[in-house]
């Protein structure tokens, strides 16, 4: 059925063809993939699905779970009659697939169904019409490299097979897209939520073979049951009796955010059974104030204005226990008292998790690699997908065992510190080292003009304890090779609840400065991890004050640690212009073939869900020295949730100039790592952004055409690997740093690889997936893999290799810091590392379109204060 495809030795000028690396120690590892031994290489039929109520049409489609239940009921009733025994799988919206033809494209097949929903019977008609014929042999063409087939071309076939797998899993678990969860072994967290564990299942094309990817997953769910109990949890109250008293505006806002879109059941003695409704919002007033015109059945023709509380008393003889609370607004503006409402089961929470919930989620999700692998094996055995009738009908044959793939472990690089270090050059073991016996490679300007701003009450943090900490910090910096000249900086106390800019200005004014000299640093001691105070500090520093700030939590002051202070030293040195470590000069020169090289990284961060009118932010970073250890950043404001980056030519031109200014040479090679792009969008992003980069070069000098290598970077994916033998992994059972996988389960047709560059601190490590989309330099696969891996040892503020190549890691940090620029606008950005698109198959943010939200902002470059603009202020 398939044949091996010829692989060129180099990546090719346009990323075409597949190249494999050869360096490193070879070994076999388990992947969380199941090889599909056989699949249907015939037609699959795609159908348009229209579900209509007996009367009228849906203004908005009901939730996917409801639509699926209606469709499944029709399948059961008509399977042996109108459907001729042919199974169908449905995406719960408007598309279904069948392995054989059910009806043609010129006719509608109507299925009438009486659907019983929690005791209420609704009548629907389901209309089916053939929309397309999908020939799955296109999968073979794509995987073997025959023909000009793109990822987008095979998406319909992949969707059909995904739905076939999902149709089985929906019977046992609660499904959302390609992820399926169960309440078994769930865990309560704060805010009326609970955490569920589950799995993701998705069909993935590999080299010559098709696979099913299975990974563990966790999600936050609404806790089903009394809404009153949920609200007491949200407001951190002991019981519902403490709800007495008028809710504040902030409380009402939190309630509205929590409730909007939720499915509720309402029941009381005045109605039979229970009614289901979707929450559209809350009343603006409490139920003892909120009024409407009502006509008493006992007094027809005499409408009167009464409150909702009075209505329940008179209509149902029910006295509300909580009339001071607002009501829930449902369909047709009907109002329901909170005390009668219950949250329906199986509803996923899509809001922003707070700090405690996030910590609970991380702890809940953190599993030892061997535990994760066993869970995956267990669910494969329990579901026995290969033995299910619908899976067989779509021609899939798959075992209940994980695939084995070939991996290689690359040797780590030599890392250099200052000549005065005891360990000047050394090879790290397992990606981790420390600063003992080491001094920073190039110290920045010595710290002479600085102050300490303490945003903690003097009662809880004395001047003496702050002085002791400063002494420890100075000692740690001296040991690390960085000089702090002023050992007695001014210590200024301020209030975290006061005017933060004023407090910062007063701290700066306390520094004795010679004429025409500016403060170098404010060390800001924060009372906690309060993001609002932190953002205020950074916002004023970045945009107005133009002074580097180093924030820290007050808990570190009480018991000063040399290790903690050494870490602060690395951050301060990087901000003030120093270089902490680098790859050995000879090794770096060899990797780059002695050509001046500009490293670029780019990522985008988006507003939180529900804030579509707020801007997205793109961060572009570029190296400024020949060693690739110093970077500058450019911020670009974009229309909300737009992944396609505007103003790139301007940003690229800026970084070309900064490199020339600092390094004294034009870059002859540019290596661009682009994060946040899904596989279906590669061609679009590469073509657009490559042109922008080429135009930026041409705008600076006619005929200037440096070699450009363009790599896409994906961190958010569901691929995991596990050592086959206990001795093959690190002490935590994870893959050893330097492990590369570039065969079997990688993308057909282009050079790509999974890289474990780091030693995971906890849980199961996740590799970063790199794709070479364009390469003028004709790097071999070994060249680009080794360069990418070794760069991960140059992250400025770590004494360990990092999981993500530094240009992208810095772009994440810059995009994350962008929230501070817009703190006065009330913009709450998602974490850059979590919010970027880049799921396989384009699940997530769409990059092709432009924002159509009212008041959508225009794209523009966001300016940093000139004093910080060319520095690594973001560290």
GROMACS .gro file of C-alpha atoms in nm, residues 32-313:
model
  282
   32UNK     CA    1   0.166   0.774   2.301
   33UNK     CA    2   0.061   0.667   1.952
   34UNK     CA    3  -0.116   0.357   1.825
   35UNK     CA    4  -0.024   0.257   1.473
   36UNK     CA    5  -0.334   0.204   1.261
   37UNK     CA    6  -0.259  -0.117   1.076
   38UNK     CA    7  -0.531  -0.066   0.817
   39UNK     CA    8  -0.768   0.208   0.710
   40UNK     CA    9  -1.033   0.244   0.442
   41UNK     CA   10  -0.879   0.359   0.113
   42UNK     CA   11  -1.215   0.422  -0.046
   43UNK     CA   12  -1.483   0.689  -0.035
   44UNK     CA   13  -1.626   0.836   0.285
   45UNK     CA   14  -1.944   1.038   0.237
   46UNK     CA   15  -1.984   1.377   0.401
   47UNK     CA   16  -2.336   1.501   0.478
   48UNK     CA   17  -2.488   1.836   0.562
   49UNK     CA   18  -2.703   1.802   0.874
   50UNK     CA   19  -2.992   2.035   0.955
   51UNK     CA   20  -3.177   1.978   1.284
   52UNK     CA   21  -3.506   2.166   1.307
   53UNK     CA   22  -3.765   2.186   1.582
   54UNK     CA   23  -4.119   2.092   1.482
   55UNK     CA   24  -4.201   2.463   1.475
   56UNK     CA   25  -3.965   2.731   1.350
   57UNK     CA   26  -3.585   2.709   1.358
   58UNK     CA   27  -3.309   2.742   1.615
   59UNK     CA   28  -3.188   3.099   1.653
   60UNK     CA   29  -2.875   2.944   1.802
   61UNK     CA   30  -2.786   2.577   1.798
   62UNK     CA   31  -2.830   2.400   2.134
   63UNK     CA   32  -2.516   2.272   2.312
   64UNK     CA   33  -2.322   1.998   2.130
   65UNK     CA   34  -2.414   1.729   2.384
   66UNK     CA   35  -2.785   1.795   2.328
   67UNK     CA   36  -2.751   1.795   1.949
   68UNK     CA   37  -2.557   1.469   1.964
   69UNK     CA   38  -2.826   1.310   2.180
   70UNK     CA   39  -3.099   1.410   1.932
   71UNK     CA   40  -2.894   1.277   1.639
   72UNK     CA   41  -2.808   0.951   1.817
   73UNK     CA   42  -3.176   0.893   1.898
   74UNK     CA   43  -3.258   0.924   1.528
   75UNK     CA   44  -2.975   0.686   1.437
   76UNK     CA   45  -3.114   0.422   1.672
   77UNK     CA   46  -3.469   0.459   1.536
   78UNK     CA   47  -3.381   0.461   1.164
   79UNK     CA   48  -3.059   0.254   1.150
   80UNK     CA   49  -3.224  -0.055   1.002
   81UNK     CA   50  -3.481   0.126   0.789
   82UNK     CA   51  -3.400   0.454   0.617
   83UNK     CA   52  -3.026   0.424   0.689
   84UNK     CA   53  -2.999   0.065   0.560
   85UNK     CA   54  -2.783  -0.037   0.855
   86UNK     CA   55  -2.512   0.219   0.768
   87UNK     CA   56  -2.359   0.394   1.072
   88UNK     CA   57  -2.313   0.771   1.075
   89UNK     CA   58  -2.086   0.985   1.291
   90UNK     CA   59  -2.179   1.345   1.371
   91UNK     CA   60  -1.981   1.653   1.474
   92UNK     CA   61  -2.275   1.778   1.688
   93UNK     CA   62  -2.321   2.084   1.468
   94UNK     CA   63  -2.376   2.062   1.090
   95UNK     CA   64  -2.164   1.778   0.945
   96UNK     CA   65  -2.186   1.397   0.953
   97UNK     CA   66  -1.995   1.118   0.777
   98UNK     CA   67  -2.087   0.769   0.664
   99UNK     CA   68  -1.871   0.490   0.516
  100UNK     CA   69  -2.130   0.428   0.245
  101UNK     CA   70  -2.375   0.646   0.050
  102UNK     CA   71  -2.706   0.706   0.227
  103UNK     CA   72  -2.861   0.963  -0.004
  104UNK     CA   73  -2.747   1.179  -0.295
  105UNK     CA   74  -2.653   1.544  -0.326
  106UNK     CA   75  -2.978   1.635  -0.500
  107UNK     CA   76  -3.213   1.506  -0.233
  108UNK     CA   77  -3.281   1.552   0.137
  109UNK     CA   78  -3.340   1.253   0.363
  110UNK     CA   79  -3.572   1.351   0.650
  111UNK     CA   80  -3.573   1.172   0.985
  112UNK     CA   81  -3.856   1.265   1.225
  113UNK     CA   82  -3.777   1.203   1.591
  114UNK     CA   83  -3.961   1.245   1.921
  115UNK     CA   84  -3.681   1.323   2.165
  116UNK     CA   85  -3.730   1.278   2.537
  117UNK     CA   86  -3.522   1.526   2.733
  118UNK     CA   87  -3.552   1.489   3.110
  119UNK     CA   88  -3.920   1.405   3.091
  120UNK     CA   89  -4.003   1.664   2.825
  121UNK     CA   90  -4.071   1.538   2.470
  122UNK     CA   91  -3.961   1.755   2.181
  123UNK     CA   92  -4.025   1.684   1.812
  124UNK     CA   93  -3.746   1.739   1.560
  125UNK     CA   94  -3.676   1.668   1.196
  126UNK     CA   95  -3.318   1.583   1.099
  127UNK     CA   96  -3.242   1.656   0.734
  128UNK     CA   97  -2.946   1.489   0.560
  129UNK     CA   98  -2.797   1.568   0.218
  130UNK     CA   99  -2.471   1.457   0.063
  131UNK     CA  100  -2.223   1.746   0.064
  132UNK     CA  101  -1.896   1.589  -0.051
  133UNK     CA  102  -1.720   1.262  -0.124
  134UNK     CA  103  -1.392   1.219   0.062
  135UNK     CA  104  -1.149   0.969  -0.088
  136UNK     CA  105  -0.925   0.850   0.196
  137UNK     CA  106  -0.654   0.737  -0.044
  138UNK     CA  107  -0.544   1.101  -0.022
  139UNK     CA  108  -0.409   1.008   0.322
  140UNK     CA  109  -0.172   0.759   0.159
  141UNK     CA  110  -0.057   1.019  -0.093
  142UNK     CA  111   0.015   1.265   0.187
  143UNK     CA  112   0.200   1.019   0.411
  144UNK     CA  113   0.415   0.871   0.136
  145UNK     CA  114   0.497   1.204  -0.029
  146UNK     CA  115   0.327   1.117  -0.358
  147UNK     CA  116   0.148   1.407  -0.520
  148UNK     CA  117   0.116   1.767  -0.410
  149UNK     CA  118  -0.106   1.710  -0.105
  150UNK     CA  119  -0.116   1.954   0.189
  151UNK     CA  120  -0.232   1.915   0.547
  152UNK     CA  121  -0.547   2.108   0.463
  153UNK     CA  122  -0.632   1.863   0.183
  154UNK     CA  123  -0.653   1.568   0.421
  155UNK     CA  124  -0.845   1.746   0.698
  156UNK     CA  125  -1.189   1.613   0.597
  157UNK     CA  126  -1.064   1.253   0.600
  158UNK     CA  127  -0.898   1.308   0.939
  159UNK     CA  128  -1.217   1.464   1.077
  160UNK     CA  129  -1.426   1.167   0.964
  161UNK     CA  130  -1.195   0.915   1.132
  162UNK     CA  131  -1.171   1.131   1.446
  163UNK     CA  132  -1.551   1.133   1.470
  164UNK     CA  133  -1.563   0.755   1.424
  165UNK     CA  134  -1.329   0.713   1.721
  166UNK     CA  135  -1.516   0.981   1.918
  167UNK     CA  136  -1.855   0.818   1.864
  168UNK     CA  137  -1.737   0.523   2.074
  169UNK     CA  138  -1.582   0.736   2.346
  170UNK     CA  139  -1.893   0.954   2.386
  171UNK     CA  140  -2.077   0.646   2.513
  172UNK     CA  141  -1.843   0.613   2.812
  173UNK     CA  142  -1.715   0.965   2.878
  174UNK     CA  143  -1.813   1.332   2.852
  175UNK     CA  144  -1.661   1.466   2.532
  176UNK     CA  145  -1.551   1.811   2.414
  177UNK     CA  146  -1.408   1.815   2.062
  178UNK     CA  147  -1.132   1.550   2.068
  179UNK     CA  148  -1.104   1.530   2.449
  180UNK     CA  149  -1.308   1.301   2.674
  181UNK     CA  150  -1.340   1.315   3.052
  182UNK     CA  151  -1.489   1.127   3.343
  183UNK     CA  152  -1.586   1.235   3.692
  184UNK     CA  153  -1.422   0.927   3.843
  185UNK     CA  154  -1.132   1.038   4.063
  186UNK     CA  155  -1.231   1.403   4.021
  187UNK     CA  156  -1.115   1.666   4.269
  188UNK     CA  157  -1.293   1.969   4.410
  189UNK     CA  158  -1.124   2.306   4.379
  190UNK     CA  159  -1.236   2.656   4.479
  191UNK     CA  160  -1.494   2.874   4.309
  192UNK     CA  161  -1.765   2.612   4.251
  193UNK     CA  162  -1.546   2.404   4.021
  194UNK     CA  163  -1.401   2.055   4.015
  195UNK     CA  164  -1.119   1.899   3.816
  196UNK     CA  165  -1.179   1.598   3.592
  197UNK     CA  166  -0.925   1.373   3.432
  198UNK     CA  167  -0.956   1.220   3.088
  199UNK     CA  168  -0.787   1.168   2.754
  200UNK     CA  169  -0.746   1.327   2.414
  201UNK     CA  170  -0.778   1.111   2.101
  202UNK     CA  171  -0.682   1.227   1.754
  203UNK     CA  172  -0.585   1.072   1.424
  204UNK     CA  173  -0.237   1.182   1.314
  205UNK     CA  174  -0.060   1.118   0.983
  206UNK     CA  175   0.299   0.998   1.016
  207UNK     CA  176   0.566   0.898   0.770
  208UNK     CA  177   0.412   0.614   0.564
  209UNK     CA  178   0.169   0.525   0.844
  210UNK     CA  179  -0.145   0.655   1.011
  211UNK     CA  180  -0.160   0.679   1.392
  212UNK     CA  181  -0.401   0.740   1.676
  213UNK     CA  182  -0.255   0.980   1.932
  214UNK     CA  183  -0.381   0.924   2.288
  215UNK     CA  184  -0.282   1.151   2.574
  216UNK     CA  185  -0.394   1.217   2.929
  217UNK     CA  186  -0.587   1.540   2.986
  218UNK     CA  187  -0.748   1.741   3.265
  219UNK     CA  188  -1.017   2.006   3.259
  220UNK     CA  189  -1.218   2.223   3.496
  221UNK     CA  190  -1.590   2.150   3.523
  222UNK     CA  191  -1.875   2.323   3.702
  223UNK     CA  192  -1.977   2.132   4.013
  224UNK     CA  193  -2.331   2.010   3.951
  225UNK     CA  194  -2.587   2.080   4.220
  226UNK     CA  195  -2.715   2.374   4.422
  227UNK     CA  196  -2.628   2.712   4.274
  228UNK     CA  197  -2.637   2.862   4.623
  229UNK     CA  198  -2.357   2.630   4.733
  230UNK     CA  199  -2.154   2.723   4.427
  231UNK     CA  200  -2.193   3.096   4.497
  232UNK     CA  201  -2.084   3.056   4.859
  233UNK     CA  202  -1.773   2.883   4.728
  234UNK     CA  203  -1.706   3.163   4.477
  235UNK     CA  204  -1.734   3.426   4.750
  236UNK     CA  205  -1.535   3.223   5.004
  237UNK     CA  206  -1.823   3.205   5.251
  238UNK     CA  207  -1.882   2.926   5.500
  239UNK     CA  208  -2.249   2.880   5.415
  240UNK     CA  209  -2.536   3.039   5.224
  241UNK     CA  210  -2.659   3.233   5.529
  242UNK     CA  211  -2.359   3.463   5.488
  243UNK     CA  212  -2.497   3.575   5.153
  244UNK     CA  213  -2.732   3.805   5.346
  245UNK     CA  214  -2.662   4.168   5.272
  246UNK     CA  215  -2.657   4.354   4.945
  247UNK     CA  216  -2.405   4.205   4.697
  248UNK     CA  217  -2.140   4.448   4.578
  249UNK     CA  218  -2.089   4.548   4.215
  250UNK     CA  219  -1.773   4.331   4.210
  251UNK     CA  220  -1.972   4.035   4.346
  252UNK     CA  221  -2.239   4.079   4.081
  253UNK     CA  222  -1.970   4.094   3.812
  254UNK     CA  223  -1.808   3.772   3.941
  255UNK     CA  224  -2.148   3.602   3.950
  256UNK     CA  225  -2.228   3.709   3.595
  257UNK     CA  226  -1.895   3.581   3.465
  258UNK     CA  227  -1.939   3.248   3.640
  259UNK     CA  228  -2.300   3.194   3.532
  260UNK     CA  229  -2.324   3.324   3.176
  261UNK     CA  230  -2.417   3.045   2.934
  262UNK     CA  231  -2.462   2.783   3.205
  263UNK     CA  232  -2.745   2.531   3.177
  264UNK     CA  233  -2.963   2.531   3.488
  265UNK     CA  234  -3.249   2.327   3.622
  266UNK     CA  235  -3.513   2.517   3.817
  267UNK     CA  236  -3.768   2.349   4.040
  268UNK     CA  237  -4.002   2.440   4.327
  269UNK     CA  238  -4.334   2.326   4.462
  270UNK     CA  239  -4.523   2.558   4.231
  271UNK     CA  240  -4.428   2.371   3.912
  272UNK     CA  241  -4.433   2.009   3.805
  273UNK     CA  242  -4.097   1.843   3.754
  274UNK     CA  243  -3.812   2.074   3.668
  275UNK     CA  244  -3.737   2.311   3.385
  276UNK     CA  245  -3.409   2.360   3.203
  277UNK     CA  246  -3.279   2.695   3.083
  278UNK     CA  247  -2.957   2.865   2.976
  279UNK     CA  248  -2.844   3.163   3.181
  280UNK     CA  249  -2.828   3.480   2.975
  281UNK     CA  250  -2.729   3.703   3.265
  282UNK     CA  251  -2.842   3.831   3.603
  283UNK     CA  252  -3.092   4.100   3.695
  284UNK     CA  253  -2.938   4.436   3.772
  285UNK     CA  254  -3.135   4.462   4.096
  286UNK     CA  255  -3.220   4.226   4.381
  287UNK     CA  256  -3.548   4.032   4.358
  288UNK     CA  257  -3.711   4.244   4.630
  289UNK     CA  258  -3.654   4.547   4.405
  290UNK     CA  259  -3.665   4.408   4.049
  291UNK     CA  260  -4.026   4.462   3.931
  292UNK     CA  261  -4.249   4.392   3.633
  293UNK     CA  262  -4.611   4.434   3.530
  294UNK     CA  263  -4.824   4.133   3.627
  295UNK     CA  264  -5.190   4.049   3.588
  296UNK     CA  265  -5.323   3.839   3.877
  297UNK     CA  266  -5.537   3.549   3.738
  298UNK     CA  267  -5.787   3.620   4.015
  299UNK     CA  268  -5.812   3.986   3.908
  300UNK     CA  269  -5.809   3.982   3.525
  301UNK     CA  270  -5.777   4.309   3.341
  302UNK     CA  271  -5.597   4.484   3.626
  303UNK     CA  272  -5.220   4.470   3.565
  304UNK     CA  273  -5.001   4.593   3.850
  305UNK     CA  274  -4.629   4.643   3.915
  306UNK     CA  275  -4.486   4.392   4.163
  307UNK     CA  276  -4.139   4.270   4.256
  308UNK     CA  277  -4.019   3.923   4.164
  309UNK     CA  278  -4.020   3.832   4.534
  310UNK     CA  279  -4.382   3.943   4.565
  311UNK     CA  280  -4.472   3.745   4.252
  312UNK     CA  281  -4.348   3.416   4.403
  313UNK     CA  282  -4.531   3.490   4.727
   0.00000   0.00000   0.00000
